[in-house]
mmCIF file of N, CA and C in Angstrom:
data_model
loop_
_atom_site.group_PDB
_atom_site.id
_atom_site.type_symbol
_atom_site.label_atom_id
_atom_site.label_comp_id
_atom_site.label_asym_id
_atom_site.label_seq_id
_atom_site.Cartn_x
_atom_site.Cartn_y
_atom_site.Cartn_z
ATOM 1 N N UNK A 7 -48.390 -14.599 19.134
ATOM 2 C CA UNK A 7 -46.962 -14.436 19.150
ATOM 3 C C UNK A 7 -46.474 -14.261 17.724
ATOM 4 N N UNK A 8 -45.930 -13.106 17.502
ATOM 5 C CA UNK A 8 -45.203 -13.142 16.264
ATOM 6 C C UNK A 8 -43.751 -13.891 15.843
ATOM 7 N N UNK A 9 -44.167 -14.682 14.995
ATOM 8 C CA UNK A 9 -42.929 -16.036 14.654
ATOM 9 C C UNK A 9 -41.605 -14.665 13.330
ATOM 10 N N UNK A 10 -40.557 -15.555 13.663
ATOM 11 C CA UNK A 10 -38.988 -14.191 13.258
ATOM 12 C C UNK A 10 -38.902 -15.538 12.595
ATOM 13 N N UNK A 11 -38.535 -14.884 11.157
ATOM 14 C CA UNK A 11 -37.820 -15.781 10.034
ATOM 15 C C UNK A 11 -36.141 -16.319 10.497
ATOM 16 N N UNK A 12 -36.112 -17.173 10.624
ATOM 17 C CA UNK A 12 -34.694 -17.679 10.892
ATOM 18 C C UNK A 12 -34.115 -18.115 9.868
ATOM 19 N N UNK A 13 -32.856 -17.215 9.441
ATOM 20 C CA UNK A 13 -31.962 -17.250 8.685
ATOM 21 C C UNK A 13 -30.603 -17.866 9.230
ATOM 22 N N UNK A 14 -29.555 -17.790 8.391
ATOM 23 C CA UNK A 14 -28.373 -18.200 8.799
ATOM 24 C C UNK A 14 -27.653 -16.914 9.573
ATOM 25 N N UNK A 15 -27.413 -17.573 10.551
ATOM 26 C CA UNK A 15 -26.513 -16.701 11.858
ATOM 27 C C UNK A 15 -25.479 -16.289 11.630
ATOM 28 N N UNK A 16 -25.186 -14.295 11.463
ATOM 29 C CA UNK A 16 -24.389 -14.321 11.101
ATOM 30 C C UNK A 16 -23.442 -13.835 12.108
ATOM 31 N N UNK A 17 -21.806 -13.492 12.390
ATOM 32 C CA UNK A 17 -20.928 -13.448 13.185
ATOM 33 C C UNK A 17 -21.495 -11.973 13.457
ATOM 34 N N UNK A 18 -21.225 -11.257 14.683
ATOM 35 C CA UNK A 18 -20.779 -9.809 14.842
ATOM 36 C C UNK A 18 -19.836 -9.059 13.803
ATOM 37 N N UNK A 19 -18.877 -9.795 13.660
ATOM 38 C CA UNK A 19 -17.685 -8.815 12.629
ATOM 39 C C UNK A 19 -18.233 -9.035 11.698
ATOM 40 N N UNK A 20 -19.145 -10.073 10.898
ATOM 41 C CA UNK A 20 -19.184 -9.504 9.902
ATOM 42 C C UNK A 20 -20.512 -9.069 9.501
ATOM 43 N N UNK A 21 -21.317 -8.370 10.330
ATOM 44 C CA UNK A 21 -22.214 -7.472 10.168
ATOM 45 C C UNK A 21 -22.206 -6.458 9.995
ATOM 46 N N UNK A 22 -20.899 -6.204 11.248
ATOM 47 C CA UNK A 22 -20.031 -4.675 11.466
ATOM 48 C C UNK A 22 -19.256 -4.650 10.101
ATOM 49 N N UNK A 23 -18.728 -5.454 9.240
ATOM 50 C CA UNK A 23 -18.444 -5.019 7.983
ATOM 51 C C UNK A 23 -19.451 -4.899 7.363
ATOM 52 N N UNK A 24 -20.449 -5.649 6.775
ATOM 53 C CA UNK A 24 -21.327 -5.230 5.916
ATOM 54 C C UNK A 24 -21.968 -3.515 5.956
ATOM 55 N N UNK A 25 -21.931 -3.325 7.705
ATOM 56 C CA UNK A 25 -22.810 -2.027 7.603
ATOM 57 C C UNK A 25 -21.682 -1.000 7.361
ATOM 58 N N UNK A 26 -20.421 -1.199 7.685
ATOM 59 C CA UNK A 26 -18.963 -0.182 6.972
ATOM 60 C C UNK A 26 -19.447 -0.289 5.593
ATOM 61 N N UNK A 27 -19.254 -0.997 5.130
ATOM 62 C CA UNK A 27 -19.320 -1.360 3.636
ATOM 63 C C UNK A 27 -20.335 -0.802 3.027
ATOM 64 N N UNK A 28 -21.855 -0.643 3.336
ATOM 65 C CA UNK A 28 -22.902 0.234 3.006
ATOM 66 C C UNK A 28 -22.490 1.722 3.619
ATOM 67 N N UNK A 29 -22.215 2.085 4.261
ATOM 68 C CA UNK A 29 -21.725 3.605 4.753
ATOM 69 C C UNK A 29 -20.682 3.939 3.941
ATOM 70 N N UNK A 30 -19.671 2.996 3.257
ATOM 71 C CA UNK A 30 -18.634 3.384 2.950
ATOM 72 C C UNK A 30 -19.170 3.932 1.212
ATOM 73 N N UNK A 31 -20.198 3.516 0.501
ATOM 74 C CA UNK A 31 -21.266 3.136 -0.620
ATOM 75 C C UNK A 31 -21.984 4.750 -0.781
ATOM 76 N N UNK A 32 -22.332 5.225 0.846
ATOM 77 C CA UNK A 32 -23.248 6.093 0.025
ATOM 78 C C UNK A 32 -22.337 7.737 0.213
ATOM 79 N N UNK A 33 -23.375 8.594 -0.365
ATOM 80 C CA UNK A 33 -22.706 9.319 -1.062
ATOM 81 C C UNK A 33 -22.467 10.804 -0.182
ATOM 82 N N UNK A 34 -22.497 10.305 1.678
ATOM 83 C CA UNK A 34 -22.650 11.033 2.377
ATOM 84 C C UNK A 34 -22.918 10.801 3.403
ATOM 85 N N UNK A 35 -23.231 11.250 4.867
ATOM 86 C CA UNK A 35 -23.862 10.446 5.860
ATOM 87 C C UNK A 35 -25.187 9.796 5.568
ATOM 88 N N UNK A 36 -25.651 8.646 6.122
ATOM 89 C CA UNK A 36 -26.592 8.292 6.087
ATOM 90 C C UNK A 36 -27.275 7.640 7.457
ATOM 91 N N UNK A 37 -28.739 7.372 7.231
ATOM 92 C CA UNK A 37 -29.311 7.312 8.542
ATOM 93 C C UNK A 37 -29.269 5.450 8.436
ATOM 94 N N UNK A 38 -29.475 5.058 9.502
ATOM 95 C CA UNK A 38 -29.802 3.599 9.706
ATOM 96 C C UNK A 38 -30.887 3.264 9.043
ATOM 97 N N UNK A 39 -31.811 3.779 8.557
ATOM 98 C CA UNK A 39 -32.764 3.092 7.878
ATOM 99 C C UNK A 39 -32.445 3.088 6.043
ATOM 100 N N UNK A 40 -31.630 3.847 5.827
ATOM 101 C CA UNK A 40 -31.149 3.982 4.610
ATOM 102 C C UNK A 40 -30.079 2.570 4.604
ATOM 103 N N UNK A 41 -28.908 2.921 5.505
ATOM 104 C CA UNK A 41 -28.123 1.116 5.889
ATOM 105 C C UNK A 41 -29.266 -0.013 5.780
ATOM 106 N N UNK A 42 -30.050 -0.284 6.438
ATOM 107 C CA UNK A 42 -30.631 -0.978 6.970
ATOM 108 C C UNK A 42 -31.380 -2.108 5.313
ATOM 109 N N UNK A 43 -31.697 -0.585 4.373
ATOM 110 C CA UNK A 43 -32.668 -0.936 3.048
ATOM 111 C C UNK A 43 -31.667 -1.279 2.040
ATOM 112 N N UNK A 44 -30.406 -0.867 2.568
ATOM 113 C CA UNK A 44 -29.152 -0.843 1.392
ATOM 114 C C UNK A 44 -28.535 -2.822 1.516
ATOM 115 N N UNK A 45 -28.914 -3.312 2.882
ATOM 116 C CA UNK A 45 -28.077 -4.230 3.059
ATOM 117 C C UNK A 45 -29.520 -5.455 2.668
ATOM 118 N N UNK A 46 -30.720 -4.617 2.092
ATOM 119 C CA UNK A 46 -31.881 -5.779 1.662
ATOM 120 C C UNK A 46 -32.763 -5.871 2.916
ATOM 121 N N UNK A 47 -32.468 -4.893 4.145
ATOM 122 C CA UNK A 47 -34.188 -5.109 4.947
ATOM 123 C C UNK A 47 -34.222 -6.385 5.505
ATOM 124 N N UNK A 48 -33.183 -6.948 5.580
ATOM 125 C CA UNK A 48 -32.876 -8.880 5.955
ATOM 126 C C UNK A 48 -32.846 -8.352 7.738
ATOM 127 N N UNK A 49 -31.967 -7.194 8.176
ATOM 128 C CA UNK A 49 -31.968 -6.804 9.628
ATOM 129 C C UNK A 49 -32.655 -6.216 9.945
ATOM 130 N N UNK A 50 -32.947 -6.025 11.320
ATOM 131 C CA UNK A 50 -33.849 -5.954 11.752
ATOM 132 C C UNK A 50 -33.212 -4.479 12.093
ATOM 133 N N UNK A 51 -34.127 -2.956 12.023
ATOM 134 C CA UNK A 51 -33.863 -1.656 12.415
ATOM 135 C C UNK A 51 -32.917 -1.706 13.608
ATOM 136 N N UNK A 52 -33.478 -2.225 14.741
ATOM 137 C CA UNK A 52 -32.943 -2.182 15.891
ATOM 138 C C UNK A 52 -31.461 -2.962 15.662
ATOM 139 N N UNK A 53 -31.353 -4.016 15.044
ATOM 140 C CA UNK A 53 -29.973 -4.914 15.251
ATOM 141 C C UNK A 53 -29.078 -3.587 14.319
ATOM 142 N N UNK A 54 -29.733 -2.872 13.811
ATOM 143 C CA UNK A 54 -28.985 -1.924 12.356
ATOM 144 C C UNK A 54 -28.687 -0.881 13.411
ATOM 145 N N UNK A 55 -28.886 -0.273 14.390
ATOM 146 C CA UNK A 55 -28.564 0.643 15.733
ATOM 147 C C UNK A 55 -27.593 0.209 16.575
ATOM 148 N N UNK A 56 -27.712 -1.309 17.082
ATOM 149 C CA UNK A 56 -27.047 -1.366 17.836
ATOM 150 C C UNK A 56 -25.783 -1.910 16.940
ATOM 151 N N UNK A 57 -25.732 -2.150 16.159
ATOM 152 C CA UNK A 57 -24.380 -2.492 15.309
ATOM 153 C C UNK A 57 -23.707 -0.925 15.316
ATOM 154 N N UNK A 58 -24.442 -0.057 14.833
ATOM 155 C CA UNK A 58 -23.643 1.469 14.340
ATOM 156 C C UNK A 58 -23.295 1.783 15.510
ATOM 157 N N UNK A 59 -23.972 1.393 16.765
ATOM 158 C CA UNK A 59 -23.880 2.717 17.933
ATOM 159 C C UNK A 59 -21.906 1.277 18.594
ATOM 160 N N UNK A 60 -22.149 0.617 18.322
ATOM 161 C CA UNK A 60 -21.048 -0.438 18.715
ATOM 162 C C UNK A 60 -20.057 -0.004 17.953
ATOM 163 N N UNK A 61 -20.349 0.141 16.429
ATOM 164 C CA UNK A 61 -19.380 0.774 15.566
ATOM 165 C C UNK A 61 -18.405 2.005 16.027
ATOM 166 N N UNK A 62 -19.886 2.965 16.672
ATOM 167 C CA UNK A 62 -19.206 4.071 16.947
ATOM 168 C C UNK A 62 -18.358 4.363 18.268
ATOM 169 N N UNK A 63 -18.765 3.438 19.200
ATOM 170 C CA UNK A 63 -17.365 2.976 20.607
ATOM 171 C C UNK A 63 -16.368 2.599 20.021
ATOM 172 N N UNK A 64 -16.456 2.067 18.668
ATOM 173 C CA UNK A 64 -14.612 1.312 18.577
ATOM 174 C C UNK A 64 -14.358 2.441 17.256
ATOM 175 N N UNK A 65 -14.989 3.765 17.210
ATOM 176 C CA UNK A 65 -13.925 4.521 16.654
ATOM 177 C C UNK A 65 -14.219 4.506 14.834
ATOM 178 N N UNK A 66 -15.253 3.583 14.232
ATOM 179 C CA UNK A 66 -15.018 2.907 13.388
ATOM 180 C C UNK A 66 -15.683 3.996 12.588
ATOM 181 N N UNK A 67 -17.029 4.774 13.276
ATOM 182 C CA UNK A 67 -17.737 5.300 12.209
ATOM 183 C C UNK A 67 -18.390 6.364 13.109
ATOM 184 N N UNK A 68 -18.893 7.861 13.073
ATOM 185 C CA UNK A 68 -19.249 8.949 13.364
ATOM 186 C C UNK A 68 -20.439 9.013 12.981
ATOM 187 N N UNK A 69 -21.409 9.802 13.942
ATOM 188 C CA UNK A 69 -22.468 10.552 13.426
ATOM 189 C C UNK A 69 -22.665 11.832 14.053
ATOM 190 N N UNK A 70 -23.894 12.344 13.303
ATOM 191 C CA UNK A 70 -24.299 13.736 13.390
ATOM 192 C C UNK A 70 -25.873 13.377 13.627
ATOM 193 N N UNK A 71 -26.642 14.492 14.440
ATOM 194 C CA UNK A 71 -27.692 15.086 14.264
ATOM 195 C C UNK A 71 -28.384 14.913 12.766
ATOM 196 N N UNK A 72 -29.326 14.459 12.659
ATOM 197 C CA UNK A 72 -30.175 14.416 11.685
ATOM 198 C C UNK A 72 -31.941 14.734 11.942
ATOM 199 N N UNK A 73 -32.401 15.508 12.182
ATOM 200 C CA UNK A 73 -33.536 15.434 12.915
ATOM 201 C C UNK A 73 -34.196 15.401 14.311
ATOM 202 N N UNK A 74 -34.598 13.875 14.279
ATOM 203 C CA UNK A 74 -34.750 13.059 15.407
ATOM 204 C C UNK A 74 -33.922 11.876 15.254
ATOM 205 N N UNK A 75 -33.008 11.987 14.399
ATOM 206 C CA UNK A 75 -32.058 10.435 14.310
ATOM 207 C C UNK A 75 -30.943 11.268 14.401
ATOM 208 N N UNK A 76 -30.090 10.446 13.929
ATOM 209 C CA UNK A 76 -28.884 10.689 13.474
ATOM 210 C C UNK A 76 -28.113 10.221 11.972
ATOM 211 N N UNK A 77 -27.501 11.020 11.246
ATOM 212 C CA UNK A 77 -26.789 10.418 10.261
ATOM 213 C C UNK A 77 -25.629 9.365 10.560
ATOM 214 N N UNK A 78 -25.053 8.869 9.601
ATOM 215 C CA UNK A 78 -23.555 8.245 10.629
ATOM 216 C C UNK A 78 -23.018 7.795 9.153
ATOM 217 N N UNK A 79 -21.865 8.267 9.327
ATOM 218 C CA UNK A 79 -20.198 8.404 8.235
ATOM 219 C C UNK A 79 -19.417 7.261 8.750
ATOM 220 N N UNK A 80 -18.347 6.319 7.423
ATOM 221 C CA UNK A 80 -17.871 5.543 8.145
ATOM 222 C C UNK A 80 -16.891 6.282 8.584
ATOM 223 N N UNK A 81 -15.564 6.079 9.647
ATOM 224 C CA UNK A 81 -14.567 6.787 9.493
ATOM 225 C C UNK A 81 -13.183 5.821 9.593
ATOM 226 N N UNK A 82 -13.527 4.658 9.107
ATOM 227 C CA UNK A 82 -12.501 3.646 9.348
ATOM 228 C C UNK A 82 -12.977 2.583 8.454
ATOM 229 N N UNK A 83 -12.104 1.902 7.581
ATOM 230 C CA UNK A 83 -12.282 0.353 6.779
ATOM 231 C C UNK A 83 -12.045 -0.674 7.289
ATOM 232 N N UNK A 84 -12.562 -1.521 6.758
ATOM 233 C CA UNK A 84 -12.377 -2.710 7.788
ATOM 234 C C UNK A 84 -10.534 -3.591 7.737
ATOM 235 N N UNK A 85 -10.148 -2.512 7.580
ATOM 236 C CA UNK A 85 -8.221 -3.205 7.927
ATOM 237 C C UNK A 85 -8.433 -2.280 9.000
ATOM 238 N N UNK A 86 -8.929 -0.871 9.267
ATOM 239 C CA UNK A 86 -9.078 -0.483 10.387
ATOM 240 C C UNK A 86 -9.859 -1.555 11.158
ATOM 241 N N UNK A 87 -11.104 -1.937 11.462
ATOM 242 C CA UNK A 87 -11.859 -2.177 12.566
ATOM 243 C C UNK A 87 -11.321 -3.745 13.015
ATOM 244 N N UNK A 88 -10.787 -4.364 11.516
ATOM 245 C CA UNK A 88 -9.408 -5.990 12.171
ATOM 246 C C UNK A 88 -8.556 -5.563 13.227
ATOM 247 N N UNK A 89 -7.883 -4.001 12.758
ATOM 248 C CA UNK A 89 -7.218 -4.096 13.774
ATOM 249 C C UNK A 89 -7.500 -3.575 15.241
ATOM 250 N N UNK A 90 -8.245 -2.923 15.237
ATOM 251 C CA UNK A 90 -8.903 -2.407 16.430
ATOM 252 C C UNK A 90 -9.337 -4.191 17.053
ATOM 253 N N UNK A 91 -9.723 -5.074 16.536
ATOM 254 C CA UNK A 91 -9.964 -6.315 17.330
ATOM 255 C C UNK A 91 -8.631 -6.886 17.573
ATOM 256 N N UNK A 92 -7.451 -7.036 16.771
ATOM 257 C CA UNK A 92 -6.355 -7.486 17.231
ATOM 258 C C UNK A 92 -5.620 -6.581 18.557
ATOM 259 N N UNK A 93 -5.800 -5.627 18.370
ATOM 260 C CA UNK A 93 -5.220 -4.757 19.723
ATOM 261 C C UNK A 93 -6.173 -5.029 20.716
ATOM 262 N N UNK A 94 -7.397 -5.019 20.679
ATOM 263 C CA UNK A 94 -8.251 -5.443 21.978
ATOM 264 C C UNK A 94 -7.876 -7.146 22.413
ATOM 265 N N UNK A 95 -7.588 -7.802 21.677
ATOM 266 C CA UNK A 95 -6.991 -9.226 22.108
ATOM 267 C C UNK A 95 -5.820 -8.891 22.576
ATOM 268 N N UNK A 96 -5.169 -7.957 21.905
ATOM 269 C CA UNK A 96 -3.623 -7.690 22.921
ATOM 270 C C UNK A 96 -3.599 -7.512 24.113
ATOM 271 N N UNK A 97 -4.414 -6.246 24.332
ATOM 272 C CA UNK A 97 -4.852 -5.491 25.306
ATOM 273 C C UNK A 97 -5.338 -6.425 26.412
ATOM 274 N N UNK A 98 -6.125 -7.589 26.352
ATOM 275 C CA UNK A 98 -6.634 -8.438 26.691
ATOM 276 C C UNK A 98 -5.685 -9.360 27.976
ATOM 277 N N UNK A 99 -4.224 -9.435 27.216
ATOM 278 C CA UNK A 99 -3.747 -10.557 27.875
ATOM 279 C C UNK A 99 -2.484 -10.278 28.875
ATOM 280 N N UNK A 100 -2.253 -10.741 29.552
ATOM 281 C CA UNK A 100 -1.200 -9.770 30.528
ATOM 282 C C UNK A 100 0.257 -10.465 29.762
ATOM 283 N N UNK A 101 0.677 -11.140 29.073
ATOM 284 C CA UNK A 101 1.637 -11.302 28.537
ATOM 285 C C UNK A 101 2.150 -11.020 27.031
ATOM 286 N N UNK A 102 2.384 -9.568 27.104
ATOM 287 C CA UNK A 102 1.913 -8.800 25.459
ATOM 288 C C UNK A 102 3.348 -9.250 24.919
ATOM 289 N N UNK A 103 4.559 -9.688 25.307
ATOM 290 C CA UNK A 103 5.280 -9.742 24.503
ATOM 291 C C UNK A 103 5.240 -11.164 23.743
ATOM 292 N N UNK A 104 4.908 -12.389 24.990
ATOM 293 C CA UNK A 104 4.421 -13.847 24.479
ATOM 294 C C UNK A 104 3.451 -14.046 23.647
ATOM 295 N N UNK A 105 2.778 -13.131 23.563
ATOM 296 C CA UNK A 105 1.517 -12.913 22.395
ATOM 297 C C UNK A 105 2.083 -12.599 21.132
ATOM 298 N N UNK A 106 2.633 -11.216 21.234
ATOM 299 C CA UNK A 106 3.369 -10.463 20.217
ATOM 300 C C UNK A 106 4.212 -11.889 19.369
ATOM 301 N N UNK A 107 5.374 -12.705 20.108
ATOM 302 C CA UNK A 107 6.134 -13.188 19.946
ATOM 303 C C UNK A 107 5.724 -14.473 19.005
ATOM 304 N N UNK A 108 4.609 -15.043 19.611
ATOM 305 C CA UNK A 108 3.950 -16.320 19.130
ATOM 306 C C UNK A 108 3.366 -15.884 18.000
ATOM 307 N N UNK A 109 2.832 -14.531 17.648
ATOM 308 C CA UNK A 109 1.547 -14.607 16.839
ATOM 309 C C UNK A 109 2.483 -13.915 15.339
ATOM 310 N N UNK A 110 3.864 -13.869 16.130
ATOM 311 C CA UNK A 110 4.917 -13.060 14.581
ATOM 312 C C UNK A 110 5.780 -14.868 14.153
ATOM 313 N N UNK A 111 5.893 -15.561 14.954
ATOM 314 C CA UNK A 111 6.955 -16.801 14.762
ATOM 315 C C UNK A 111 5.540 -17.729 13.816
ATOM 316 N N UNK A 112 4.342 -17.294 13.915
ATOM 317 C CA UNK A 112 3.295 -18.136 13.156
ATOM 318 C C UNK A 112 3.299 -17.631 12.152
ATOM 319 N N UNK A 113 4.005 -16.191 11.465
ATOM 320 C CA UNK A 113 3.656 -15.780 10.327
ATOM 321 C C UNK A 113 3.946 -16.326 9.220
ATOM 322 N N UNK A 114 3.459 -16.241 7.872
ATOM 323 C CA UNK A 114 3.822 -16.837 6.651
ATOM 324 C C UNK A 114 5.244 -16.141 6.070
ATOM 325 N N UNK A 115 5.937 -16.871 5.375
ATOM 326 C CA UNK A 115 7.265 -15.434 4.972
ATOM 327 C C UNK A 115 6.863 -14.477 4.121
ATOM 328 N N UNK A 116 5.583 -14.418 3.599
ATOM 329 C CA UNK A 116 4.831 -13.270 2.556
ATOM 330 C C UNK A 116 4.977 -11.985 4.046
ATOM 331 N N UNK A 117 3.899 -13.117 5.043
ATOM 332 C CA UNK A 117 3.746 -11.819 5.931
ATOM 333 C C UNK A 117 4.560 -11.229 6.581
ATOM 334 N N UNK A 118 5.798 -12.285 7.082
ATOM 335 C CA UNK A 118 6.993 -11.284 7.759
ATOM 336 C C UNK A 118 7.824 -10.400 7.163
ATOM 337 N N UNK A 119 8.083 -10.570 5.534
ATOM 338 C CA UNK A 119 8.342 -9.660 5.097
ATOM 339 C C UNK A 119 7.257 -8.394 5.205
ATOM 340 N N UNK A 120 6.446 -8.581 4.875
ATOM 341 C CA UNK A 120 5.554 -7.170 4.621
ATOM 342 C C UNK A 120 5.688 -6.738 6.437
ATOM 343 N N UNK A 121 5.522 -7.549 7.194
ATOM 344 C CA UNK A 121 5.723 -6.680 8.851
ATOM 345 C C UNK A 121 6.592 -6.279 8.832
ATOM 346 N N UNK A 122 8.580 -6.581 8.593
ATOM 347 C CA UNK A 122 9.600 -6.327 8.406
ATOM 348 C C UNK A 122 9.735 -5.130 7.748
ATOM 349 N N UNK A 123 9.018 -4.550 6.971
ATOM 350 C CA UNK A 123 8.577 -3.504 5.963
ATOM 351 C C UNK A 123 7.650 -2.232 6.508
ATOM 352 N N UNK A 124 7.072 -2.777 7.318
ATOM 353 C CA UNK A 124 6.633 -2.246 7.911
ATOM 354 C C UNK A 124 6.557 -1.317 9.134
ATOM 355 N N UNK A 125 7.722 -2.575 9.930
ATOM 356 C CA UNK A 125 8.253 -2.034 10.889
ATOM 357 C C UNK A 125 8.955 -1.025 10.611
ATOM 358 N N UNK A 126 10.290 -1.066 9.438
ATOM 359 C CA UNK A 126 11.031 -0.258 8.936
ATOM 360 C C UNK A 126 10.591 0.873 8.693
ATOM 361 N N UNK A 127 9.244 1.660 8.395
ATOM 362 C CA UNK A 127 9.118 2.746 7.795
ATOM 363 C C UNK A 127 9.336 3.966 9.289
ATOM 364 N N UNK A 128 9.444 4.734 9.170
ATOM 365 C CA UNK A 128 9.500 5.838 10.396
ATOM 366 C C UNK A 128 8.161 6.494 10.552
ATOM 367 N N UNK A 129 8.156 5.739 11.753
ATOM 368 C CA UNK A 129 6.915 6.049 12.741
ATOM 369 C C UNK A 129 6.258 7.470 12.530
ATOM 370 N N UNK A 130 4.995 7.822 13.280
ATOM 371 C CA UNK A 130 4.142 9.303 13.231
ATOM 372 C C UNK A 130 4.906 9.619 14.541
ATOM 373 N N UNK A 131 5.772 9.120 15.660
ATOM 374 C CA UNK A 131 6.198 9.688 16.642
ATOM 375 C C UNK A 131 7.355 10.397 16.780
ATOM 376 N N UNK A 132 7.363 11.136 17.295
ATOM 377 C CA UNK A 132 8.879 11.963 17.376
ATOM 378 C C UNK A 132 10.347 11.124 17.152
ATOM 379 N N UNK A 133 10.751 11.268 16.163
ATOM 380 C CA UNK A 133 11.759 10.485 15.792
ATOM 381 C C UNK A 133 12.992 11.611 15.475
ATOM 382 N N UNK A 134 14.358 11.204 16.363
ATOM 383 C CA UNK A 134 15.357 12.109 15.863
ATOM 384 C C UNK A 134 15.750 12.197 14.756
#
């Protein structure tokens, strides 16, 4: 039986950042085994696949044809892929305004200003 070095366990999100963070590094698409050597060879090929191919359901990062692999580009930072998890918790709960409501009355006043600011700017949607 082959014995697996046990390291410290790390979360999903922040794997899915580390491997943004190496994609975001190189100087073009790159393949998973290039990620994989960039983040120190600590993951395992396969965990370095199924992170990108997860990446690439939530929008976060693209690939292309490379051979017999594929390359893969990030196409989102991780203030993108936070929020892609905060909208899936939205999405999540059948009471979006009690969510909405609770999770803005918890804010710091740094942050409600900057939401307040935010809100204010005019939307990408058809606006008269």
């Amino acid at each position: 039986m082959t014995e697996r070095r046990q390291g410290p366990r790390r979360g999903q999100g922040e794997l899915e950042a580390l491997v943004l963070s190496a994609l975001r590094e190189a100087d073009g698409p790159a393949t998973a085994g290039w990620v994989q050597e960039r983040l120190g060879g600590g993951l395992a090929y396969t965990t370095v696949i199924t992170i990108l191919t997860r990446l690439l359901a939530k929008g976060a990062v693209t690939r292309e044809r490379a051979g017999r692999s594929f390359a893969w580009t990030s196409a989102s930072d991780q203030a993108g892929l936070a929020a892609h998890r905060m909208r899936k918790v939205l999405d999540s709960e059948s009471d979006r305004e009690a969510v909405l409501a609770s999770f803005v009355t918890g804010l710091g006043p740094d942050d409600e200003r900057l939401l307040r600011e935010l809100l204010g700017r005019p939307g990408d949607e058809g606006e008269d």
